[in-house]
PDB file of C-alpha atoms in Angstrom:
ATOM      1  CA  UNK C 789     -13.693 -15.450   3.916  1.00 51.00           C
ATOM      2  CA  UNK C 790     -10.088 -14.875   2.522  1.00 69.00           C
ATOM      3  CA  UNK C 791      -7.852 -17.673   2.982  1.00 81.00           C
ATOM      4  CA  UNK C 792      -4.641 -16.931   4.822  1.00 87.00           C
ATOM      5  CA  UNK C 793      -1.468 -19.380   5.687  1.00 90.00           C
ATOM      6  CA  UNK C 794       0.742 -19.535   8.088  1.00 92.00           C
ATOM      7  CA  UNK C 795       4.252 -21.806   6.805  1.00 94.00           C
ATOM      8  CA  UNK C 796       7.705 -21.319   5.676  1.00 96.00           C
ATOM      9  CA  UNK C 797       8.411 -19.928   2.189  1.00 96.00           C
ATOM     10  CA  UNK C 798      11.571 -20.049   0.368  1.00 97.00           C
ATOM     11  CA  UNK C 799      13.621 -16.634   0.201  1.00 97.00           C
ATOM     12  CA  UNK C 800      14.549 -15.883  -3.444  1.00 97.00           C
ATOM     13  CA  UNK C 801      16.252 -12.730  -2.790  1.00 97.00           C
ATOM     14  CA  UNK C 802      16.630 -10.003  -0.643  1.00 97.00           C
ATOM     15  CA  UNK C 803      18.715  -7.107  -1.783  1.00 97.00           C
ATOM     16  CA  UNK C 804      18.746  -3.535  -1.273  1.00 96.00           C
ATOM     17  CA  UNK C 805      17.199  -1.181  -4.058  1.00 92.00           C
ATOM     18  CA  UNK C 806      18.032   2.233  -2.407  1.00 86.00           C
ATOM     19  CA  UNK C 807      19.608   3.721   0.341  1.00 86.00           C
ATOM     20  CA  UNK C 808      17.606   1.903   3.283  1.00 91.00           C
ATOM     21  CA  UNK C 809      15.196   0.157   1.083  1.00 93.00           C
ATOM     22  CA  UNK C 810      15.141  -3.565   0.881  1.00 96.00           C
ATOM     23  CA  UNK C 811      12.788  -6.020  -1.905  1.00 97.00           C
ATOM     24  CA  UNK C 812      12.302  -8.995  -0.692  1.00 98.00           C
ATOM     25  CA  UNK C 813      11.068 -11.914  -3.076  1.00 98.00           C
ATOM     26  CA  UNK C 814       9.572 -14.987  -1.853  1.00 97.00           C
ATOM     27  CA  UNK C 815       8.537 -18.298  -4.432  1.00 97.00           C
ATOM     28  CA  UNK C 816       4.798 -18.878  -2.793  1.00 96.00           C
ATOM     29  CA  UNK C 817       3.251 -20.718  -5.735  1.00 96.00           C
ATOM     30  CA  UNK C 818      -0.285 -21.255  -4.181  1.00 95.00           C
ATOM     31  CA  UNK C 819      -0.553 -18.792  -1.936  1.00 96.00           C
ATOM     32  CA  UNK C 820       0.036 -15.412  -4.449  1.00 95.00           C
ATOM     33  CA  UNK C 821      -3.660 -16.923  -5.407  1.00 93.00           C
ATOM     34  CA  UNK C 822      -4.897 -15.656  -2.358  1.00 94.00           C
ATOM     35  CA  UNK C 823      -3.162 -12.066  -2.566  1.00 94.00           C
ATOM     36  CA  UNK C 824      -5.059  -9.031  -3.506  1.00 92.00           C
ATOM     37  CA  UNK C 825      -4.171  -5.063  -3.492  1.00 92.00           C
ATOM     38  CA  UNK C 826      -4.470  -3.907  -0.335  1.00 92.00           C
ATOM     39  CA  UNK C 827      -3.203  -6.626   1.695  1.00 94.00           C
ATOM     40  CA  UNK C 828      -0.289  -7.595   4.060  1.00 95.00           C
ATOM     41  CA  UNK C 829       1.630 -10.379   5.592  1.00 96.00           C
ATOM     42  CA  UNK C 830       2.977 -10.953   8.985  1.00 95.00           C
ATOM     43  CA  UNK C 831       6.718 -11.755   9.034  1.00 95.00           C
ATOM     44  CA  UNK C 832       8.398 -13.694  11.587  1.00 94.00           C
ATOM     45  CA  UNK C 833      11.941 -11.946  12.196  1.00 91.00           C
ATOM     46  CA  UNK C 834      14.887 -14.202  13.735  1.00 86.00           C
ATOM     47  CA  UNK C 835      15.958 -12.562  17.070  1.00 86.00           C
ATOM     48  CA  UNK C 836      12.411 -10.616  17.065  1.00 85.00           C
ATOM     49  CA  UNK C 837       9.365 -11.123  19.290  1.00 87.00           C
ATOM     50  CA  UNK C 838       6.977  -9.651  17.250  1.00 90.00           C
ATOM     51  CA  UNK C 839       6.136 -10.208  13.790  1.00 92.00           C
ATOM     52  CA  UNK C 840       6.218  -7.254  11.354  1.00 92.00           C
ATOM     53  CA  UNK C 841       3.603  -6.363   9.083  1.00 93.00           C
ATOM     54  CA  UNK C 842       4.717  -5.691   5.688  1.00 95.00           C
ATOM     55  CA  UNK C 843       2.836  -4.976   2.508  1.00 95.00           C
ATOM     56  CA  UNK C 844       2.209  -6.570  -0.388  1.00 97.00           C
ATOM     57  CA  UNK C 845       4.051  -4.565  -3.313  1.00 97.00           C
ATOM     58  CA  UNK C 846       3.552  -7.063  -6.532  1.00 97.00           C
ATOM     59  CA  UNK C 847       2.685 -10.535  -7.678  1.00 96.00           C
ATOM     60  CA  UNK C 848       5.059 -11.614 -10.097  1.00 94.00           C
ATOM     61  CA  UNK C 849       4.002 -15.356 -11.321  1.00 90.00           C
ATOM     62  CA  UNK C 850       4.711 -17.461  -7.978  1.00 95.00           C
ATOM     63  CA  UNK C 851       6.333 -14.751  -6.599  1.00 97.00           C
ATOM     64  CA  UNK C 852       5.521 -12.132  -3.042  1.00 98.00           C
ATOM     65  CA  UNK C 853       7.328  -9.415  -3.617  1.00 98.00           C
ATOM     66  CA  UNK C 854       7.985  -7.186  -0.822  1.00 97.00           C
ATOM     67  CA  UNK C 855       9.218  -3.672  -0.402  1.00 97.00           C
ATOM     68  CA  UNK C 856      10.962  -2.446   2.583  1.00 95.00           C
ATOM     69  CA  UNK C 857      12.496   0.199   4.581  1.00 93.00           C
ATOM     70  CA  UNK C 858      14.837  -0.724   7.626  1.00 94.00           C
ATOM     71  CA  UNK C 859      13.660   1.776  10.520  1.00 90.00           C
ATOM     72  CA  UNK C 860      14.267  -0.371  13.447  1.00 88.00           C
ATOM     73  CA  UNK C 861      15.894  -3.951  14.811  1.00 89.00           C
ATOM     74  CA  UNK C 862      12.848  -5.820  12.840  1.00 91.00           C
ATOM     75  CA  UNK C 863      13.788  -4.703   9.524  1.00 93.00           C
ATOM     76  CA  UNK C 864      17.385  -4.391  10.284  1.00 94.00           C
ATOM     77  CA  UNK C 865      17.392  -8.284  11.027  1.00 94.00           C
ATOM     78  CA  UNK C 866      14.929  -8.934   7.941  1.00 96.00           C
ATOM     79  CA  UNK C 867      17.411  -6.792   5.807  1.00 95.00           C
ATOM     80  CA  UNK C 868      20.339  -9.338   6.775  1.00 95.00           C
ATOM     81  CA  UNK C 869      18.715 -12.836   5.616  1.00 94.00           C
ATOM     82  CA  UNK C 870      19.655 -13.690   2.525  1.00 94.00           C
ATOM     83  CA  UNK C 871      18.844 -17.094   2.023  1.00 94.00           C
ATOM     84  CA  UNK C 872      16.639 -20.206   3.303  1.00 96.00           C
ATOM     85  CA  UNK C 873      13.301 -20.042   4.492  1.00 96.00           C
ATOM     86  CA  UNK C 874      11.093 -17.455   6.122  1.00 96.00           C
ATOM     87  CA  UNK C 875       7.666 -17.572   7.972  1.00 95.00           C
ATOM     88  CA  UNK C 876       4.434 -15.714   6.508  1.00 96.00           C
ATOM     89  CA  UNK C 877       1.105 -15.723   8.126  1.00 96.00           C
ATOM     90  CA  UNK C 878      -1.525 -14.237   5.085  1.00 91.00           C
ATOM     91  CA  UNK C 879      -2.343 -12.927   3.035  1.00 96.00           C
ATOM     92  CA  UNK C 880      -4.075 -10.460   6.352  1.00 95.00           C
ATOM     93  CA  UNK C 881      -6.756  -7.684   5.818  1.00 92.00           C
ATOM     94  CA  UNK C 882      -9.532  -6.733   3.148  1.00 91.00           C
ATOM     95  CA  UNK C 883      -8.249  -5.526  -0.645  1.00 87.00           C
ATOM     96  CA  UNK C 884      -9.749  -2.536  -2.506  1.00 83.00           C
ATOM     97  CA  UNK C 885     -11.597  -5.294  -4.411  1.00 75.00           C
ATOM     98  CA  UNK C 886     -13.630  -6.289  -1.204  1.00 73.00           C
ATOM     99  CA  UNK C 887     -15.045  -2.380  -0.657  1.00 67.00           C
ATOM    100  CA  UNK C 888     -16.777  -2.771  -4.645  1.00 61.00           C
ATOM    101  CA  UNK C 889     -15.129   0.220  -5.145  1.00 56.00           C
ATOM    102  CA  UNK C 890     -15.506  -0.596  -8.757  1.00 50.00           C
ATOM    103  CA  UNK C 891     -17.906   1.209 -10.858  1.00 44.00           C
ATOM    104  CA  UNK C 892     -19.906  -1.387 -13.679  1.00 37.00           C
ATOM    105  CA  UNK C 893     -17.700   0.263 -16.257  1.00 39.00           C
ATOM    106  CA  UNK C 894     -14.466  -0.634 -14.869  1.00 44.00           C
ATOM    107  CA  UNK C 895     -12.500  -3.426 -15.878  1.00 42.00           C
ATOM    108  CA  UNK C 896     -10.485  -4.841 -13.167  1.00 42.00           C
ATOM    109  CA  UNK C 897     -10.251  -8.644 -12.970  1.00 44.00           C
ATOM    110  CA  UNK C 898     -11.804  -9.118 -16.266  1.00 42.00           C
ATOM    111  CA  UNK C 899     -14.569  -7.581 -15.341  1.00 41.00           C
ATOM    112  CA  UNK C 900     -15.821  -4.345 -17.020  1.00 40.00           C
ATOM    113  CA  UNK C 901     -13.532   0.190 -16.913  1.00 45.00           C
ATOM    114  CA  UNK C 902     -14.171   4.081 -17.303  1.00 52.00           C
ATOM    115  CA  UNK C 903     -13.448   5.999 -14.259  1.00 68.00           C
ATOM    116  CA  UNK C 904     -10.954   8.331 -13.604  1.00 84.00           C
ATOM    117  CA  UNK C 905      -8.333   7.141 -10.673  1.00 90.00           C
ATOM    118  CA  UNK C 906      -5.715   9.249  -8.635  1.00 93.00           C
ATOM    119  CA  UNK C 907      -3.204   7.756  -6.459  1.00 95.00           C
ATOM    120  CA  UNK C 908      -2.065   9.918  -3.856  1.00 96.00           C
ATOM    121  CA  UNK C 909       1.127   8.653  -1.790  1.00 96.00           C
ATOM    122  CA  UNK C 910       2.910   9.743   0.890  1.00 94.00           C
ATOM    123  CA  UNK C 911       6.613   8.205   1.733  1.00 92.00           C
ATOM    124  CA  UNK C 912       6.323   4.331   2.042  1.00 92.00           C
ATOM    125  CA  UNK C 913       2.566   4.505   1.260  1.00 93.00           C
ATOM    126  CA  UNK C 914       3.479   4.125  -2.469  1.00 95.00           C
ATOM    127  CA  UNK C 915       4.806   0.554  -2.199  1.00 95.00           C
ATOM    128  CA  UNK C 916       1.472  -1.128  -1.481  1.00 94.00           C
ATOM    129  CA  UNK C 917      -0.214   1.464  -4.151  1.00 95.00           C
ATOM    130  CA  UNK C 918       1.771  -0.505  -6.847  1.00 96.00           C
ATOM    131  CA  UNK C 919       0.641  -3.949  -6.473  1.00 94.00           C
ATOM    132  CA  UNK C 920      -3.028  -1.459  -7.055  1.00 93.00           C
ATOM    133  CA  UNK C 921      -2.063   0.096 -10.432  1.00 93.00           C
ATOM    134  CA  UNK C 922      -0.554  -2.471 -12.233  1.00 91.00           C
ATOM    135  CA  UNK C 923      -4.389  -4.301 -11.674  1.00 88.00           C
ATOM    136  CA  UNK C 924      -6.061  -1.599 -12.794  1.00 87.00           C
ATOM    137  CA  UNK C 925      -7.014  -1.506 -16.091  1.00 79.00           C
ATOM    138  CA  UNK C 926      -7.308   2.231 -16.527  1.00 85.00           C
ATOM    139  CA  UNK C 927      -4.152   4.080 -16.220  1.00 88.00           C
ATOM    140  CA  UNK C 928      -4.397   7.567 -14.021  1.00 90.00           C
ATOM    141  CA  UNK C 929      -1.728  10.340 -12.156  1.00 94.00           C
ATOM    142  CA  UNK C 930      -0.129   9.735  -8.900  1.00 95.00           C
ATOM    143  CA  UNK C 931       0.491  12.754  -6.751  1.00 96.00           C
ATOM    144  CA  UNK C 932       3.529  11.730  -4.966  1.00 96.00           C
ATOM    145  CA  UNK C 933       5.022  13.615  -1.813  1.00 96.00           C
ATOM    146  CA  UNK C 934       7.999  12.732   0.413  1.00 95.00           C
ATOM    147  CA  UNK C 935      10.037  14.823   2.529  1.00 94.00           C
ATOM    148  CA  UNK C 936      13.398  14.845   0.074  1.00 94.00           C
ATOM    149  CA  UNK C 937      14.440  13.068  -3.859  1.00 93.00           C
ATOM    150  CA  UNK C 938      16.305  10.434  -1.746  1.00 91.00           C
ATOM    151  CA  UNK C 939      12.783   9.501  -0.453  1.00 92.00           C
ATOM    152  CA  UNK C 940      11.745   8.690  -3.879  1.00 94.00           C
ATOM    153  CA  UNK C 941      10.300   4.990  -4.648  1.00 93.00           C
ATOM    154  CA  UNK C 942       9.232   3.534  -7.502  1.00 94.00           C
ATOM    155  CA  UNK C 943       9.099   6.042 -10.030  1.00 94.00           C
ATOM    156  CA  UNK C 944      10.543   4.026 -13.154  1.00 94.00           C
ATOM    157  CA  UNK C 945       7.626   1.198 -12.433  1.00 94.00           C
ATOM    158  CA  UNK C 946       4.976   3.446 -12.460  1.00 94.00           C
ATOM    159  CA  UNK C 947       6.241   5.155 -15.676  1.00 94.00           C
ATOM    160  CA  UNK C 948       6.742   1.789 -17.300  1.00 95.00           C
ATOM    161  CA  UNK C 949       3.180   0.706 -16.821  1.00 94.00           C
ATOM    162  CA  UNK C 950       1.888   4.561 -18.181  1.00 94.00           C
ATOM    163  CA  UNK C 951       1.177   6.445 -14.979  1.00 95.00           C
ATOM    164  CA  UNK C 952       1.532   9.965 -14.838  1.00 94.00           C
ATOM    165  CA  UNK C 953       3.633  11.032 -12.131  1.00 95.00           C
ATOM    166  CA  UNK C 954       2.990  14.317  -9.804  1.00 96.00           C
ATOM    167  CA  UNK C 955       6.212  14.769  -7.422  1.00 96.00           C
ATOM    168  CA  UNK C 956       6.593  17.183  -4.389  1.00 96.00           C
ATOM    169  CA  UNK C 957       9.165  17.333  -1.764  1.00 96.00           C
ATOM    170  CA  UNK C 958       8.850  18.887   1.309  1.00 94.00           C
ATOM    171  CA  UNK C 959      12.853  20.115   1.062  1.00 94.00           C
ATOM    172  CA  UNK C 960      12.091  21.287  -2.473  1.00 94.00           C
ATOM    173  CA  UNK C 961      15.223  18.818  -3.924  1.00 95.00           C
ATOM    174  CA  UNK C 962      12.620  17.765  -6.664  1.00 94.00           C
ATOM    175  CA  UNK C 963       8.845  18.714  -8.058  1.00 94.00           C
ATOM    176  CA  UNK C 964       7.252  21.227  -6.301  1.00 94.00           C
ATOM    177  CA  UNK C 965       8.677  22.209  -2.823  1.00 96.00           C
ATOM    178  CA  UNK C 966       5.715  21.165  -0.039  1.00 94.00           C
ATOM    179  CA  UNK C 967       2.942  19.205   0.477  1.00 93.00           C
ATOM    180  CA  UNK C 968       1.923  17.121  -2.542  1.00 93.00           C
ATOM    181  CA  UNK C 969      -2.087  18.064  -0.872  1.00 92.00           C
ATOM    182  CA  UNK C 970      -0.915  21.751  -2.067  1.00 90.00           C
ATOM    183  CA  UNK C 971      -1.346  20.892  -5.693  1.00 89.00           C
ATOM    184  CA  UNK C 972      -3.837  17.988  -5.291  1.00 88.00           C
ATOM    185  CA  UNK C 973      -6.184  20.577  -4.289  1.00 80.00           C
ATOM    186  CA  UNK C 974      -6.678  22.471  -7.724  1.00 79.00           C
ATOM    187  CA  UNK C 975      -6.191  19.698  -9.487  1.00 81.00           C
ATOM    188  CA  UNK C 976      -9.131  17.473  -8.562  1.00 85.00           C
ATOM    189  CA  UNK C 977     -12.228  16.493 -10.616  1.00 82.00           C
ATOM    190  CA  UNK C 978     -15.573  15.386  -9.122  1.00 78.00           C
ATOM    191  CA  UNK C 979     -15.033  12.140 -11.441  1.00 80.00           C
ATOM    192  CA  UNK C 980     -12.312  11.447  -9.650  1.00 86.00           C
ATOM    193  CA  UNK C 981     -11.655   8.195  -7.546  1.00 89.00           C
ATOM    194  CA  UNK C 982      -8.801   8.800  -4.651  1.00 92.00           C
ATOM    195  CA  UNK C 983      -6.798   5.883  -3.522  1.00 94.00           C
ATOM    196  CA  UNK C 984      -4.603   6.583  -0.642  1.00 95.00           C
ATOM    197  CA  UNK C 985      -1.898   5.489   1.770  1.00 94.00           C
ATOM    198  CA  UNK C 986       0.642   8.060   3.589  1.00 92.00           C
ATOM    199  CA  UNK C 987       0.555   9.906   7.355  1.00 90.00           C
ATOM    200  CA  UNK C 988      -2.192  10.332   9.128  1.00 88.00           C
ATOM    201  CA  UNK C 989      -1.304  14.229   8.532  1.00 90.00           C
ATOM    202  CA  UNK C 990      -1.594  13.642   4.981  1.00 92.00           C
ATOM    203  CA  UNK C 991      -4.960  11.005   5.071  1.00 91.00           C
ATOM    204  CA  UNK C 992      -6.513  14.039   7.194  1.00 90.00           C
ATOM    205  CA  UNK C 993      -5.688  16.728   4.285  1.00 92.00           C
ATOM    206  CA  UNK C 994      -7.382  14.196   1.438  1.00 92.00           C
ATOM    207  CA  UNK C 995      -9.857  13.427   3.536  1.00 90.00           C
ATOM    208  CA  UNK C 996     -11.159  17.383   4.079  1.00 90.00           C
ATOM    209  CA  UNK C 997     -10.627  17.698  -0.256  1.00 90.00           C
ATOM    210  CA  UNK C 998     -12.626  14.829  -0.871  1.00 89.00           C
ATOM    211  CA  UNK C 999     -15.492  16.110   0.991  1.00 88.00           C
ATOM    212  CA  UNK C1000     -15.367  19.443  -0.416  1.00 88.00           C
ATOM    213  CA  UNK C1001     -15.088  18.557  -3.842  1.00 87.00           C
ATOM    214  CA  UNK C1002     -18.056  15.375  -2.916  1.00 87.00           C
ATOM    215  CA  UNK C1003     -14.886  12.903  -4.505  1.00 88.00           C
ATOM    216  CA  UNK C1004     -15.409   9.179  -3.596  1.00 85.00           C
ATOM    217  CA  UNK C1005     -11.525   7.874  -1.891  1.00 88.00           C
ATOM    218  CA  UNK C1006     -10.085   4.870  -0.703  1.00 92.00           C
ATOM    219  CA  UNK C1007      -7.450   4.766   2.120  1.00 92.00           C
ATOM    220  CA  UNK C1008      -5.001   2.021   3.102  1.00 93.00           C
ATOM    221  CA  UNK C1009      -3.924   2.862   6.807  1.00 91.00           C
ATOM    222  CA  UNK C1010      -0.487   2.492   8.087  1.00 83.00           C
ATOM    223  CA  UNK C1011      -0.636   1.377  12.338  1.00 82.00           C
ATOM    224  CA  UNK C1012       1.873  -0.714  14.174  1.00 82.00           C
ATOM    225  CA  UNK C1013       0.474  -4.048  14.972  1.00 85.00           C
ATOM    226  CA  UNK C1014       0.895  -7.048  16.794  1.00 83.00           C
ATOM    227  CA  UNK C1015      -0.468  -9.430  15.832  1.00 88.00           C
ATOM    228  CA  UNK C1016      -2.491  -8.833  12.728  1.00 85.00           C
ATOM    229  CA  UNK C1017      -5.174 -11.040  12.950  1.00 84.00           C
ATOM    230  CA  UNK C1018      -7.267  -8.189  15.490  1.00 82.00           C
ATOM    231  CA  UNK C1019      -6.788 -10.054  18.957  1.00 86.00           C
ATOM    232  CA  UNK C1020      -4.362  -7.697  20.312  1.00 87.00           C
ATOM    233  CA  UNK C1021      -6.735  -4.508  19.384  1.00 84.00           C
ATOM    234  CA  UNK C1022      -2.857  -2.863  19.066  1.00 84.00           C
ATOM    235  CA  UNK C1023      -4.297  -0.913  15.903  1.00 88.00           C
ATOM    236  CA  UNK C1024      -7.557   0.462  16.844  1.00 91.00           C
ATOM    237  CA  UNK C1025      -9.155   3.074  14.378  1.00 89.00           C
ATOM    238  CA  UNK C1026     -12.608   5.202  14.738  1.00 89.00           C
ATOM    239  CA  UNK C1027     -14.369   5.037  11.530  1.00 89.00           C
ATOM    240  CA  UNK C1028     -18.222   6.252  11.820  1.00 88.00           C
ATOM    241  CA  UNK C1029     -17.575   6.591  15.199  1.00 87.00           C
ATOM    242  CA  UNK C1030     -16.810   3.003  15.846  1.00 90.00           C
ATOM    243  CA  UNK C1031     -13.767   1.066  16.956  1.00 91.00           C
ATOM    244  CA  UNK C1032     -12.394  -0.416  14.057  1.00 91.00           C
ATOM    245  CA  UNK C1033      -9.195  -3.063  13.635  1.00 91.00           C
ATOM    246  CA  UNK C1034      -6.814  -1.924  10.684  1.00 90.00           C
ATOM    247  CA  UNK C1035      -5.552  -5.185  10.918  1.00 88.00           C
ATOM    248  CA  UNK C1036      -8.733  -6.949  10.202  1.00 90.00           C
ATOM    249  CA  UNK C1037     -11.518  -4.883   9.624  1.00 89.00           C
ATOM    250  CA  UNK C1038      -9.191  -3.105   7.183  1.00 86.00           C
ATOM    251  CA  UNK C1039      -6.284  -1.938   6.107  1.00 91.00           C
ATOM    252  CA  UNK C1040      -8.753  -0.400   3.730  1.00 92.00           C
ATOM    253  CA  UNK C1041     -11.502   1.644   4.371  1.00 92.00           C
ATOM    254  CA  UNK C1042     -13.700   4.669   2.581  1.00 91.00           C
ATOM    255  CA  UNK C1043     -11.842   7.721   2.890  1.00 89.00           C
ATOM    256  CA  UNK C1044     -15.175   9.430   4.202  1.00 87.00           C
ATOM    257  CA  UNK C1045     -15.836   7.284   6.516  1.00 89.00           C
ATOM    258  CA  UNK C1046     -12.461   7.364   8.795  1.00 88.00           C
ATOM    259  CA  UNK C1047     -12.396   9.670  11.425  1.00 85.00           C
ATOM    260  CA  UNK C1048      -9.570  11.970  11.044  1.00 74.00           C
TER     261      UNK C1048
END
């Protein structure tokens, strides 16, 4: 069973990056142990009644790092704290690693790597995809869509640690104007592994691909939640026909299995 904690950890810094996007650092020297790609935290927001899920984005030494965009009061507050201490229940939810996604030729963890991996991200989905790519050991592309270039996260990390970088916008500002599922499609090998996080329009798209191409995937779903532990059942999910808590039973799950 993963290990979670729920305590006060010292703010580092909290500064914005771009337009409405925030990183948040936080010193957590025993608990980044616990963290894997995939997972979240809950945050508890002064002058907020519920916490806010947030994604993991990277692991830097004793360092959570946490990439953010301020949509609403919850991240609006979180955006204003500066200093002192703030309260984390997690790490919260499976990781890729718990789904043996990995084939024996893989090396990820020290262990074993030979596959072939595409990261496909849509908006925000691309800040939890990090904290996935700089693990792997094999390097891959990243088929990146947002709706316009101001949209654009991350880019410079992903190029530093040799991913290739696919970019479309929806307003045609930069990369291919539409859907980044427009080029994904033609592009595709049956060798292929998909990992995934972006709409639900988006999830559906890769999802119908995958199938037809017989690709194995990996999605990390995005659902407002409560509580984050599954007691609220806020973030219900069908995958193979049954109920299933993205909270707890995921975030991740097999691409073919969800029920778009």
């Amino acid at each position: 069973m993963n290990k979670k904690f729920d305590k006060n950890y010292k703010i580092i810094s909290n500064v914005k990056v771009h337009g409405n996007y925030f990183e948040l650092k936080i010193k957590a020297p025993i608990t980044v142990k616990h963290c894997h790609p995939g997972q979240f935290f809950m945050l508890s927001i002064p002058n907020v009644f519920l916490r806010r899920p947030i994604s993991i984005h990277n692991i830097k030494k004793n360092t959570i790092i946490f990439l953010y965009k301020v949509i609403g009061d919850g991240t609006r507050n979180l955006s204003k704290i500066k200093s002192g201490k703030i309260q984390l229940l997690g790490p919260l939810g499976n990781s890729y690693y718990d789904l043996n996604f990995v084939p024996s030729s893989q090396k990820i963890n020290n262990k074993s790597c030979n596959f072939s991996p595409i990261i496909i991200a849509g908006g925000t989905g691309i800040v939890s995809l990090y904290f996935l790519a700089i693990n792997l050991n094999t390097r891959g592309t990243i088929y990146y869509g947002v709706y316009s270039e101001k949209d654009l996260l991350c880019l410079e990390k992903f190029k530093k640690i040799g991913w290739k970088i696919i970019i479309s916008t929806e307003d045609g500002s930069q990369g291919y104007k539409g859907y980044i599922t427009d080029i994904l499609h033609k592009d595709l090998r049956n060798d292929n592994t998909l990992f995934v996080c972006g709409p639900a329009s988006m999830l559906k798209k890769v999802s119908q691909i995958a199938k037809e191409k017989n690709i194995n995937g990996f999605a990390s779903l995005e659902e407002k939640m409560a509580c984050g532990i599954g007691n609220c059942q806020g973030c219900v999910v069908k995958v193979k026909g049954q109920n299933k808590r993205v909270c707890r039973d995921g975030t991740i799950f097999r691409i073919e299995d969800i029920d778009l």
